[in-house]
């Protein structure tokens, strides 16, 4: 979720040419994660490495925050026969790794997410996952399997309800109606969990690079890769701030294939959006911003988006 209260600066750019091609050297992820989920979480490196996922995903999203959590979402969407410019979600799988001592946040905060309000240890005990104690959390919005590592880190696989509104057809822990997998939901969730590695070392890649203002550091990041024709296109976001407090965060994001709407008319280009935190001038975030490659083609994106 983007943070900032000082306003938004958006720049729409056509698809006939890009602003600047920066010459960034090829880089690799800077840290290797421990297999039990401990240690520092680099917001520019994804530790989640699924060994198996359901086939047919049309959108893949990665998200990170500094020292707190990592997430990975796969979803399958198909055109909605009732809405020509819309899609219908067939299934969604959400993976989350919480650092030791970190818990899902209460609802209605700056980091609300699919696990908001849930408490580790409140679920129904089930067979261990990868030899670790596991439980089925009482999630009214889907099927949520969680297990704990010796370091105190927690990993979670959630298969939310996709039919109708979130929560439709889900009754209590272990509900599977409306997830897209039906009675196979528990087996799908367990297969994903048993084959998930949390010591991956995948650098998040971006179609832009920038210089950080003095005293700022990266506190979070996110990327979305969507197949051609899928809702949302591609996007990449960096959150920067002076501390881990959300009120200090600013965000810089680039989105392509924006769906036409009441306030957005970009069709075949991309849009850069800057959301500065209170007291931060947008110009300090955009100064030195460089866009390279083809923002609509993630294969041209590069790691390490911070320029020296």
GROMACS .gro file of C-alpha atoms in nm:
model
  308
    1UNK     CA    1   0.000   0.000   0.000
    2UNK     CA    2   0.139   0.340  -0.091
    3UNK     CA    3   0.199   0.587   0.186
    4UNK     CA    4   0.214   0.965   0.183
    5UNK     CA    5  -0.017   1.257   0.249
    6UNK     CA    6   0.145   1.547   0.068
    7UNK     CA    7  -0.012   1.480  -0.269
    8UNK     CA    8   0.059   1.285  -0.583
    9UNK     CA    9   0.262   1.382  -0.886
   10UNK     CA   10   0.182   1.179  -1.196
   11UNK     CA   11   0.345   1.196  -1.538
   12UNK     CA   12   0.189   1.017  -1.836
   13UNK     CA   13   0.436   0.922  -2.108
   14UNK     CA   14   0.351   0.800  -2.455
   15UNK     CA   15   0.459   0.466  -2.592
   16UNK     CA   16   0.656   0.602  -2.888
   17UNK     CA   17   0.974   0.677  -2.695
   18UNK     CA   18   1.128   0.656  -2.351
   19UNK     CA   19   1.287   0.927  -2.143
   20UNK     CA   20   1.644   0.814  -2.081
   21UNK     CA   21   1.834   0.491  -2.117
   22UNK     CA   22   2.057   0.456  -1.815
   23UNK     CA   23   2.363   0.235  -1.824
   24UNK     CA   24   2.341   0.034  -1.504
   25UNK     CA   25   2.586  -0.251  -1.456
   26UNK     CA   26   2.444  -0.599  -1.418
   27UNK     CA   27   2.398  -0.680  -1.052
   28UNK     CA   28   2.293  -0.971  -0.837
   29UNK     CA   29   2.110  -0.997  -0.509
   30UNK     CA   30   2.330  -0.875  -0.227
   31UNK     CA   31   2.232  -1.113   0.052
   32UNK     CA   32   2.161  -1.482   0.091
   33UNK     CA   33   1.875  -1.561   0.329
   34UNK     CA   34   1.885  -1.818   0.608
   35UNK     CA   35   1.672  -2.126   0.554
   36UNK     CA   36   1.475  -2.069   0.875
   37UNK     CA   37   1.356  -1.718   0.788
   38UNK     CA   38   1.584  -1.537   1.031
   39UNK     CA   39   1.818  -1.248   0.962
   40UNK     CA   40   1.770  -0.921   0.781
   41UNK     CA   41   1.516  -0.891   0.502
   42UNK     CA   42   1.656  -0.684   0.216
   43UNK     CA   43   1.361  -0.503   0.051
   44UNK     CA   44   1.527  -0.539  -0.290
   45UNK     CA   45   1.567  -0.917  -0.263
   46UNK     CA   46   1.291  -1.179  -0.258
   47UNK     CA   47   1.355  -1.483  -0.038
   48UNK     CA   48   1.041  -1.672  -0.144
   49UNK     CA   49   1.116  -1.949  -0.396
   50UNK     CA   50   0.816  -2.173  -0.464
   51UNK     CA   51   0.901  -2.519  -0.589
   52UNK     CA   52   0.548  -2.582  -0.712
   53UNK     CA   53   0.252  -2.360  -0.800
   54UNK     CA   54  -0.072  -2.432  -0.987
   55UNK     CA   55  -0.029  -2.389  -1.361
   56UNK     CA   56  -0.195  -2.115  -1.559
   57UNK     CA   57  -0.109  -1.804  -1.357
   58UNK     CA   58  -0.156  -1.485  -1.559
   59UNK     CA   59  -0.026  -1.236  -1.299
   60UNK     CA   60   0.270  -1.263  -1.060
   61UNK     CA   61   0.335  -1.011  -0.785
   62UNK     CA   62   0.625  -0.979  -0.540
   63UNK     CA   63   0.632  -0.748  -0.241
   64UNK     CA   64   0.885  -0.677   0.034
   65UNK     CA   65   0.929  -0.454   0.334
   66UNK     CA   66   1.246  -0.385   0.525
   67UNK     CA   67   1.308  -0.635   0.804
   68UNK     CA   68   0.939  -0.732   0.829
   69UNK     CA   69   0.784  -0.944   0.560
   70UNK     CA   70   0.799  -1.079   0.207
   71UNK     CA   71   0.508  -1.174  -0.015
   72UNK     CA   72   0.442  -1.348  -0.343
   73UNK     CA   73   0.107  -1.369  -0.522
   74UNK     CA   74   0.010  -1.580  -0.821
   75UNK     CA   75  -0.333  -1.544  -0.976
   76UNK     CA   76  -0.521  -1.666  -1.277
   77UNK     CA   77  -0.771  -1.441  -1.449
   78UNK     CA   78  -0.987  -1.484  -1.759
   79UNK     CA   79  -1.198  -1.236  -1.957
   80UNK     CA   80  -1.533  -1.168  -1.797
   81UNK     CA   81  -1.804  -1.254  -2.052
   82UNK     CA   82  -2.037  -1.002  -1.887
   83UNK     CA   83  -1.787  -0.714  -1.885
   84UNK     CA   84  -1.582  -0.668  -2.206
   85UNK     CA   85  -1.306  -0.466  -2.033
   86UNK     CA   86  -1.296  -0.669  -1.713
   87UNK     CA   87  -1.158  -1.003  -1.598
   88UNK     CA   88  -1.276  -1.273  -1.362
   89UNK     CA   89  -1.037  -1.423  -1.107
   90UNK     CA   90  -1.028  -1.801  -1.131
   91UNK     CA   91  -0.791  -1.850  -0.836
   92UNK     CA   92  -0.540  -1.661  -0.623
   93UNK     CA   93  -0.251  -1.794  -0.416
   94UNK     CA   94  -0.079  -1.564  -0.166
   95UNK     CA   95   0.249  -1.654   0.008
   96UNK     CA   96   0.382  -1.446   0.298
   97UNK     CA   97   0.695  -1.476   0.510
   98UNK     CA   98   0.693  -1.284   0.839
   99UNK     CA   99   1.026  -1.211   1.006
  100UNK     CA  100   1.084  -1.334   1.362
  101UNK     CA  101   0.868  -1.137   1.604
  102UNK     CA  102   0.649  -0.987   1.331
  103UNK     CA  103   0.275  -1.056   1.325
  104UNK     CA  104  -0.009  -0.965   1.089
  105UNK     CA  105  -0.112  -0.610   1.168
  106UNK     CA  106  -0.457  -0.521   1.304
  107UNK     CA  107  -0.718  -0.412   1.053
  108UNK     CA  108  -0.745  -0.050   0.934
  109UNK     CA  109  -0.375   0.032   0.950
  110UNK     CA  110  -0.131   0.143   0.682
  111UNK     CA  111  -0.032  -0.215   0.601
  112UNK     CA  112  -0.370  -0.389   0.581
  113UNK     CA  113  -0.344  -0.707   0.384
  114UNK     CA  114  -0.505  -1.047   0.333
  115UNK     CA  115  -0.405  -1.161   0.685
  116UNK     CA  116  -0.510  -0.848   0.872
  117UNK     CA  117  -0.640  -0.921   1.221
  118UNK     CA  118  -0.532  -1.286   1.228
  119UNK     CA  119  -0.324  -1.411   1.521
  120UNK     CA  120  -0.062  -1.684   1.500
  121UNK     CA  121  -0.140  -1.963   1.744
  122UNK     CA  122  -0.516  -1.909   1.722
  123UNK     CA  123  -0.581  -2.177   1.462
  124UNK     CA  124  -0.650  -2.547   1.440
  125UNK     CA  125  -0.339  -2.763   1.468
  126UNK     CA  126  -0.273  -2.971   1.157
  127UNK     CA  127   0.000  -3.203   1.028
  128UNK     CA  128   0.347  -3.040   1.026
  129UNK     CA  129   0.475  -2.860   0.716
  130UNK     CA  130   0.836  -2.939   0.627
  131UNK     CA  131   0.865  -3.082   0.978
  132UNK     CA  132   0.753  -2.752   1.134
  133UNK     CA  133   0.445  -2.703   1.356
  134UNK     CA  134   0.151  -2.590   1.144
  135UNK     CA  135  -0.202  -2.464   1.192
  136UNK     CA  136  -0.509  -2.373   0.990
  137UNK     CA  137  -0.589  -2.010   1.072
  138UNK     CA  138  -0.953  -1.902   1.119
  139UNK     CA  139  -0.963  -1.688   0.805
  140UNK     CA  140  -1.322  -1.608   0.693
  141UNK     CA  141  -1.193  -1.500   0.351
  142UNK     CA  142  -1.035  -1.825   0.242
  143UNK     CA  143  -0.810  -2.117   0.331
  144UNK     CA  144  -0.499  -2.014   0.526
  145UNK     CA  145  -0.222  -2.256   0.626
  146UNK     CA  146   0.059  -2.127   0.851
  147UNK     CA  147   0.373  -2.283   0.996
  148UNK     CA  148   0.651  -2.160   1.222
  149UNK     CA  149   1.031  -2.190   1.197
  150UNK     CA  150   1.275  -2.227   1.488
  151UNK     CA  151   1.389  -1.868   1.435
  152UNK     CA  152   1.039  -1.740   1.510
  153UNK     CA  153   0.961  -1.660   1.147
  154UNK     CA  154   0.619  -1.762   1.013
  155UNK     CA  155   0.526  -1.865   0.659
  156UNK     CA  156   0.168  -1.854   0.533
  157UNK     CA  157  -0.011  -1.989   0.227
  158UNK     CA  158  -0.353  -1.832   0.166
  159UNK     CA  159  -0.597  -1.934  -0.106
  160UNK     CA  160  -0.868  -1.666  -0.083
  161UNK     CA  161  -1.225  -1.682  -0.200
  162UNK     CA  162  -1.253  -1.544  -0.554
  163UNK     CA  163  -1.619  -1.604  -0.636
  164UNK     CA  164  -1.812  -1.283  -0.577
  165UNK     CA  165  -1.692  -1.061  -0.295
  166UNK     CA  166  -1.415  -1.170  -0.060
  167UNK     CA  167  -1.577  -1.389   0.201
  168UNK     CA  168  -1.859  -1.523  -0.016
  169UNK     CA  169  -1.900  -1.893   0.049
  170UNK     CA  170  -1.631  -1.906   0.319
  171UNK     CA  171  -1.752  -2.020   0.661
  172UNK     CA  172  -1.494  -2.055   0.936
  173UNK     CA  173  -1.145  -2.204   0.918
  174UNK     CA  174  -1.077  -2.441   0.634
  175UNK     CA  175  -1.357  -2.316   0.408
  176UNK     CA  176  -1.290  -2.398   0.043
  177UNK     CA  177  -1.604  -2.289  -0.142
  178UNK     CA  178  -1.524  -2.021  -0.396
  179UNK     CA  179  -1.144  -2.056  -0.389
  180UNK     CA  180  -1.128  -2.188  -0.744
  181UNK     CA  181  -0.997  -2.527  -0.630
  182UNK     CA  182  -1.302  -2.653  -0.440
  183UNK     CA  183  -1.239  -2.972  -0.241
  184UNK     CA  184  -0.880  -2.981  -0.370
  185UNK     CA  185  -0.795  -2.658  -0.185
  186UNK     CA  186  -0.632  -2.824   0.122
  187UNK     CA  187  -0.419  -3.049  -0.099
  188UNK     CA  188  -0.315  -2.756  -0.321
  189UNK     CA  189  -0.221  -2.541  -0.021
  190UNK     CA  190  -0.018  -2.819   0.138
  191UNK     CA  191   0.168  -2.903  -0.183
  192UNK     CA  192   0.263  -2.536  -0.221
  193UNK     CA  193   0.374  -2.519   0.143
  194UNK     CA  194   0.579  -2.838   0.134
  195UNK     CA  195   0.765  -2.718  -0.176
  196UNK     CA  196   0.823  -2.356  -0.067
  197UNK     CA  197   1.181  -2.244   0.000
  198UNK     CA  198   1.233  -1.928   0.201
  199UNK     CA  199   1.607  -1.900   0.139
  200UNK     CA  200   1.572  -1.778  -0.218
  201UNK     CA  201   1.785  -1.495  -0.350
  202UNK     CA  202   1.589  -1.329  -0.631
  203UNK     CA  203   1.665  -0.964  -0.692
  204UNK     CA  204   1.357  -0.756  -0.769
  205UNK     CA  205   1.391  -0.586  -1.106
  206UNK     CA  206   1.276  -0.238  -1.205
  207UNK     CA  207   1.230  -0.031  -1.523
  208UNK     CA  208   1.375   0.276  -1.354
  209UNK     CA  209   1.655   0.393  -1.127
  210UNK     CA  210   1.689   0.696  -0.902
  211UNK     CA  211   1.911   0.868  -0.651
  212UNK     CA  212   1.790   0.859  -0.293
  213UNK     CA  213   1.747   1.194  -0.116
  214UNK     CA  214   1.983   1.249   0.177
  215UNK     CA  215   1.893   1.039   0.479
  216UNK     CA  216   1.649   0.816   0.287
  217UNK     CA  217   1.666   0.441   0.237
  218UNK     CA  218   1.452   0.180   0.066
  219UNK     CA  219   1.186   0.046   0.305
  220UNK     CA  220   0.975  -0.155   0.062
  221UNK     CA  221   0.928  -0.260  -0.297
  222UNK     CA  222   0.682  -0.436  -0.522
  223UNK     CA  223   0.655  -0.561  -0.878
  224UNK     CA  224   0.371  -0.696  -1.092
  225UNK     CA  225   0.416  -0.896  -1.411
  226UNK     CA  226   0.099  -0.961  -1.607
  227UNK     CA  227   0.056  -1.163  -1.924
  228UNK     CA  228  -0.060  -0.975  -2.231
  229UNK     CA  229  -0.428  -0.894  -2.200
  230UNK     CA  230  -0.442  -0.942  -1.823
  231UNK     CA  231  -0.580  -0.671  -1.600
  232UNK     CA  232  -0.316  -0.438  -1.458
  233UNK     CA  233  -0.028  -0.481  -1.700
  234UNK     CA  234   0.316  -0.440  -1.542
  235UNK     CA  235   0.413  -0.218  -1.252
  236UNK     CA  236   0.703  -0.154  -1.016
  237UNK     CA  237   0.708   0.046  -0.694
  238UNK     CA  238   0.978   0.161  -0.453
  239UNK     CA  239   0.901   0.298  -0.107
  240UNK     CA  240   1.169   0.512   0.055
  241UNK     CA  241   1.186   0.685   0.390
  242UNK     CA  242   1.398   0.800   0.681
  243UNK     CA  243   1.270   0.528   0.915
  244UNK     CA  244   1.046   0.223   0.925
  245UNK     CA  245   0.750   0.440   1.030
  246UNK     CA  246   0.491   0.460   0.747
  247UNK     CA  247   0.440   0.833   0.796
  248UNK     CA  248   0.795   0.893   0.665
  249UNK     CA  249   0.750   0.688   0.350
  250UNK     CA  250   0.734   0.820  -0.004
  251UNK     CA  251   0.671   0.604  -0.309
  252UNK     CA  252   0.777   0.605  -0.672
  253UNK     CA  253   0.591   0.374  -0.909
  254UNK     CA  254   0.571   0.306  -1.279
  255UNK     CA  255   0.269   0.137  -1.437
  256UNK     CA  256   0.200   0.025  -1.792
  257UNK     CA  257  -0.110  -0.085  -1.979
  258UNK     CA  258  -0.327   0.131  -1.756
  259UNK     CA  259  -0.693   0.047  -1.800
  260UNK     CA  260  -0.893   0.342  -1.938
  261UNK     CA  261  -1.116   0.499  -1.676
  262UNK     CA  262  -1.275   0.817  -1.552
  263UNK     CA  263  -0.947   0.970  -1.439
  264UNK     CA  264  -0.687   0.772  -1.638
  265UNK     CA  265  -0.662   0.778  -2.016
  266UNK     CA  266  -0.315   0.633  -2.073
  267UNK     CA  267  -0.356   0.341  -2.316
  268UNK     CA  268  -0.031   0.236  -2.480
  269UNK     CA  269   0.236   0.406  -2.276
  270UNK     CA  270   0.324   0.414  -1.910
  271UNK     CA  271   0.276   0.640  -1.611
  272UNK     CA  272   0.520   0.745  -1.341
  273UNK     CA  273   0.356   0.834  -1.011
  274UNK     CA  274   0.527   0.991  -0.711
  275UNK     CA  275   0.360   1.006  -0.371
  276UNK     CA  276   0.577   1.211  -0.133
  277UNK     CA  277   0.550   1.186   0.243
  278UNK     CA  278   0.456   1.493   0.440
  279UNK     CA  279   0.735   1.746   0.426
  280UNK     CA  280   0.910   1.581   0.129
  281UNK     CA  281   0.925   1.771  -0.198
  282UNK     CA  282   0.837   1.559  -0.501
  283UNK     CA  283   1.127   1.717  -0.691
  284UNK     CA  284   1.377   1.555  -0.456
  285UNK     CA  285   1.238   1.214  -0.551
  286UNK     CA  286   1.223   1.271  -0.925
  287UNK     CA  287   1.562   1.439  -0.953
  288UNK     CA  288   1.793   1.193  -1.122
  289UNK     CA  289   1.512   0.951  -1.209
  290UNK     CA  290   1.607   0.743  -1.512
  291UNK     CA  291   1.380   0.516  -1.714
  292UNK     CA  292   1.536   0.250  -1.931
  293UNK     CA  293   1.458  -0.054  -2.139
  294UNK     CA  294   1.091  -0.111  -2.219
  295UNK     CA  295   0.870  -0.055  -1.913
  296UNK     CA  296   0.602  -0.280  -2.064
  297UNK     CA  297   0.854  -0.565  -2.104
  298UNK     CA  298   0.986  -0.697  -1.768
  299UNK     CA  299   1.263  -0.889  -1.948
  300UNK     CA  300   1.435  -0.551  -1.999
  301UNK     CA  301   1.414  -0.448  -1.632
  302UNK     CA  302   1.721  -0.443  -1.410
  303UNK     CA  303   1.813  -0.506  -1.048
  304UNK     CA  304   1.954  -0.250  -0.803
  305UNK     CA  305   1.743   0.058  -0.885
  306UNK     CA  306   1.946   0.293  -0.662
  307UNK     CA  307   2.195   0.508  -0.848
  308UNK     CA  308   2.520   0.619  -0.689
   0.00000   0.00000   0.00000
